[in-house]
C-alpha atoms as an extended CHARMM CRD file, in Angstrom:
* protein
*
        77  EXT
         1         1  MET       CA            -12.6120000000       -0.8480000000        5.5020000000  PROA      1               0.0000000000
         2         2  LYS       CA             -9.5340000000       -1.6400000000        7.5530000000  PROA      2               0.0000000000
         3         3  ILE       CA             -6.3940000000       -3.1260000000        5.9920000000  PROA      3               0.0000000000
         4         4  ARG       CA             -2.9990000000       -4.1260000000        7.3910000000  PROA      4               0.0000000000
         5         5  VAL       CA             -0.1380000000       -2.2220000000        5.7490000000  PROA      5               0.0000000000
         6         6  TYR       CA              3.5420000000       -3.1420000000        5.7730000000  PROA      6               0.0000000000
         7         7  ALA       CA              4.8010000000        0.1300000000        4.3140000000  PROA      7               0.0000000000
         8         8  ALA       CA              8.2720000000        0.8730000000        2.9760000000  PROA      8               0.0000000000
         9         9  SER       CA             10.4710000000        3.4950000000        4.6150000000  PROA      9               0.0000000000
        10        10  PHE       CA              9.7730000000        6.0750000000        1.9040000000  PROA      10              0.0000000000
        11        11  CYS       CA              6.0190000000        5.9940000000        2.6090000000  PROA      11              0.0000000000
        12        12  SER       CA              4.0810000000        8.3740000000        4.8260000000  PROA      12              0.0000000000
        13        13  PHE       CA              3.0240000000        6.6420000000        8.0420000000  PROA      13              0.0000000000
        14        14  GLU       CA              0.6210000000        9.4550000000        8.9550000000  PROA      14              0.0000000000
        15        15  ASP       CA             -2.5820000000        7.4400000000        8.2950000000  PROA      15              0.0000000000
        16        16  ILE       CA             -1.3120000000        4.1140000000        9.6770000000  PROA      16              0.0000000000
        17        17  ASP       CA             -2.2800000000        3.4220000000       13.2900000000  PROA      17              0.0000000000
        18        18  LYS       CA              0.1240000000        2.0770000000       15.9170000000  PROA      18              0.0000000000
        19        19  ASP       CA             -0.8850000000       -1.5020000000       15.0780000000  PROA      19              0.0000000000
        20        20  GLY       CA             -0.1220000000       -1.0680000000       11.3580000000  PROA      20              0.0000000000
        21        21  TYR       CA             -3.6930000000       -0.6700000000       10.1010000000  PROA      21              0.0000000000
        22        22  MET       CA             -5.1820000000        1.9450000000        7.8030000000  PROA      22              0.0000000000
        23        23  VAL       CA             -8.8200000000        2.7590000000        7.1570000000  PROA      23              0.0000000000
        24        24  LEU       CA             -9.8140000000        3.2660000000        3.5130000000  PROA      24              0.0000000000
        25        25  PRO       CA            -13.2350000000        3.8760000000        1.9670000000  PROA      25              0.0000000000
        26        26  ASP       CA            -15.0920000000        0.8700000000        0.5640000000  PROA      26              0.0000000000
        27        27  GLY       CA            -14.2340000000        0.3360000000       -3.0880000000  PROA      27              0.0000000000
        28        28  ALA       CA            -10.6580000000        1.6610000000       -2.7530000000  PROA      28              0.0000000000
        29        29  ILE       CA             -8.0100000000        0.2820000000       -5.1060000000  PROA      29              0.0000000000
        30        30  LEU       CA             -4.2890000000       -0.2010000000       -4.5350000000  PROA      30              0.0000000000
        31        31  GLU       CA             -3.5440000000        3.0560000000       -6.3580000000  PROA      31              0.0000000000
        32        32  ASP       CA             -5.6300000000        4.8990000000       -3.7260000000  PROA      32              0.0000000000
        33        33  LEU       CA             -3.4210000000        3.3910000000       -1.0430000000  PROA      33              0.0000000000
        34        34  TYR       CA             -0.2930000000        4.5760000000       -2.8860000000  PROA      34              0.0000000000
        35        35  LYS       CA             -1.7140000000        8.1010000000       -2.8420000000  PROA      35              0.0000000000
        36        36  ARG       CA             -2.5840000000        7.9730000000        0.8600000000  PROA      36              0.0000000000
        37        37  LEU       CA              0.9050000000        6.6770000000        1.6560000000  PROA      37              0.0000000000
        38        38  GLN       CA              2.3670000000        9.4430000000       -0.5220000000  PROA      38              0.0000000000
        39        39  VAL       CA              4.5290000000        6.9880000000       -2.4620000000  PROA      39              0.0000000000
        40        40  PRO       CA              6.6980000000        9.2170000000       -4.6970000000  PROA      40              0.0000000000
        41        41  TRP       CA              5.6870000000        8.9820000000       -8.3660000000  PROA      41              0.0000000000
        42        42  LEU       CA              9.1430000000        7.7880000000       -9.4560000000  PROA      42              0.0000000000
        43        43  PHE       CA              9.1190000000        4.9680000000       -6.8930000000  PROA      43              0.0000000000
        44        44  ARG       CA              5.8140000000        3.5870000000       -8.1830000000  PROA      44              0.0000000000
        45        45  ARG       CA              7.6770000000        1.9390000000      -11.0730000000  PROA      45              0.0000000000
        46        46  VAL       CA             10.2020000000        0.1370000000       -8.8630000000  PROA      46              0.0000000000
        47        47  VAL       CA              8.0120000000       -0.7980000000       -5.9090000000  PROA      47              0.0000000000
        48        48  ILE       CA              6.3240000000       -4.1830000000       -5.8940000000  PROA      48              0.0000000000
        49        49  ALA       CA              3.0810000000       -4.3850000000       -3.9460000000  PROA      49              0.0000000000
        50        50  THR       CA              1.4210000000       -7.5480000000       -2.7640000000  PROA      50              0.0000000000
        51        51  VAL       CA             -2.1020000000       -7.9950000000       -1.4770000000  PROA      51              0.0000000000
        52        52  ASN       CA             -2.4670000000      -11.0270000000        0.7430000000  PROA      52              0.0000000000
        53        53  TYR       CA              1.0700000000      -12.0010000000       -0.3420000000  PROA      53              0.0000000000
        54        54  GLU       CA              0.2670000000      -12.1100000000       -4.0730000000  PROA      54              0.0000000000
        55        55  LYS       CA              1.7240000000       -9.6270000000       -6.5760000000  PROA      55              0.0000000000
        56        56  VAL       CA             -1.0280000000       -7.4040000000       -7.9630000000  PROA      56              0.0000000000
        57        57  GLY       CA             -1.5550000000       -4.3440000000      -10.1520000000  PROA      57              0.0000000000
        58        58  LEU       CA             -2.4570000000       -0.7860000000       -9.1760000000  PROA      58              0.0000000000
        59        59  LYS       CA             -6.1130000000       -1.2630000000      -10.1530000000  PROA      59              0.0000000000
        60        60  THR       CA             -6.6290000000       -4.1490000000       -7.7060000000  PROA      60              0.0000000000
        61        61  ARG       CA             -9.6940000000       -3.5590000000       -5.5230000000  PROA      61              0.0000000000
        62        62  LEU       CA             -8.9690000000       -3.8610000000       -1.8060000000  PROA      62              0.0000000000
        63        63  LYS       CA            -11.2190000000       -5.5900000000        0.7190000000  PROA      63              0.0000000000
        64        64  ASP       CA            -11.6300000000       -5.3480000000        4.4690000000  PROA      64              0.0000000000
        65        65  GLY       CA             -8.9260000000       -7.3950000000        6.1980000000  PROA      65              0.0000000000
        66        66  ASP       CA             -6.4650000000       -7.4140000000        3.2740000000  PROA      66              0.0000000000
        67        67  VAL       CA             -2.7400000000       -7.3640000000        4.0050000000  PROA      67              0.0000000000
        68        68  VAL       CA             -0.6880000000       -5.0590000000        1.7630000000  PROA      68              0.0000000000
        69        69  SER       CA              3.1030000000       -5.2650000000        1.6710000000  PROA      69              0.0000000000
        70        70  PHE       CA              5.6570000000       -3.2670000000       -0.2840000000  PROA      70              0.0000000000
        71        71  PHE       CA              9.0340000000       -4.3830000000       -1.6140000000  PROA      71              0.0000000000
        72        72  SER       CA             11.5710000000       -2.4020000000       -3.5790000000  PROA      72              0.0000000000
        73        73  ALA       CA             12.9020000000       -3.8850000000       -6.8010000000  PROA      73              0.0000000000
        74        74  LEU       CA             16.1130000000       -1.9180000000       -6.2210000000  PROA      74              0.0000000000
        75        75  GLY       CA             18.7270000000       -3.2330000000       -3.8580000000  PROA      75              0.0000000000
        76        76  GLY       CA             21.3770000000       -1.3490000000       -2.0340000000  PROA      76              0.0000000000
        77        77  GLY       CA             24.2300000000       -1.9260000000        0.2900000000  PROA      77              0.0000000000
């Protein structure tokens, strides 16, 4: 399946194509995406992920055409 990913700067962009899409196997969950993006373990507690602009948990099953965005709960200046 193909999903649109708006990844944070600390993610690996290796598997995201030039148009911002990533291919994942059918049945993948959000946690699988975290692994593919190599989100550091410590950041997983402070990163908020949305699927189709709704906050979801790590066990959320992804579907073809989903849009996944990441936001950090920590601010900085």
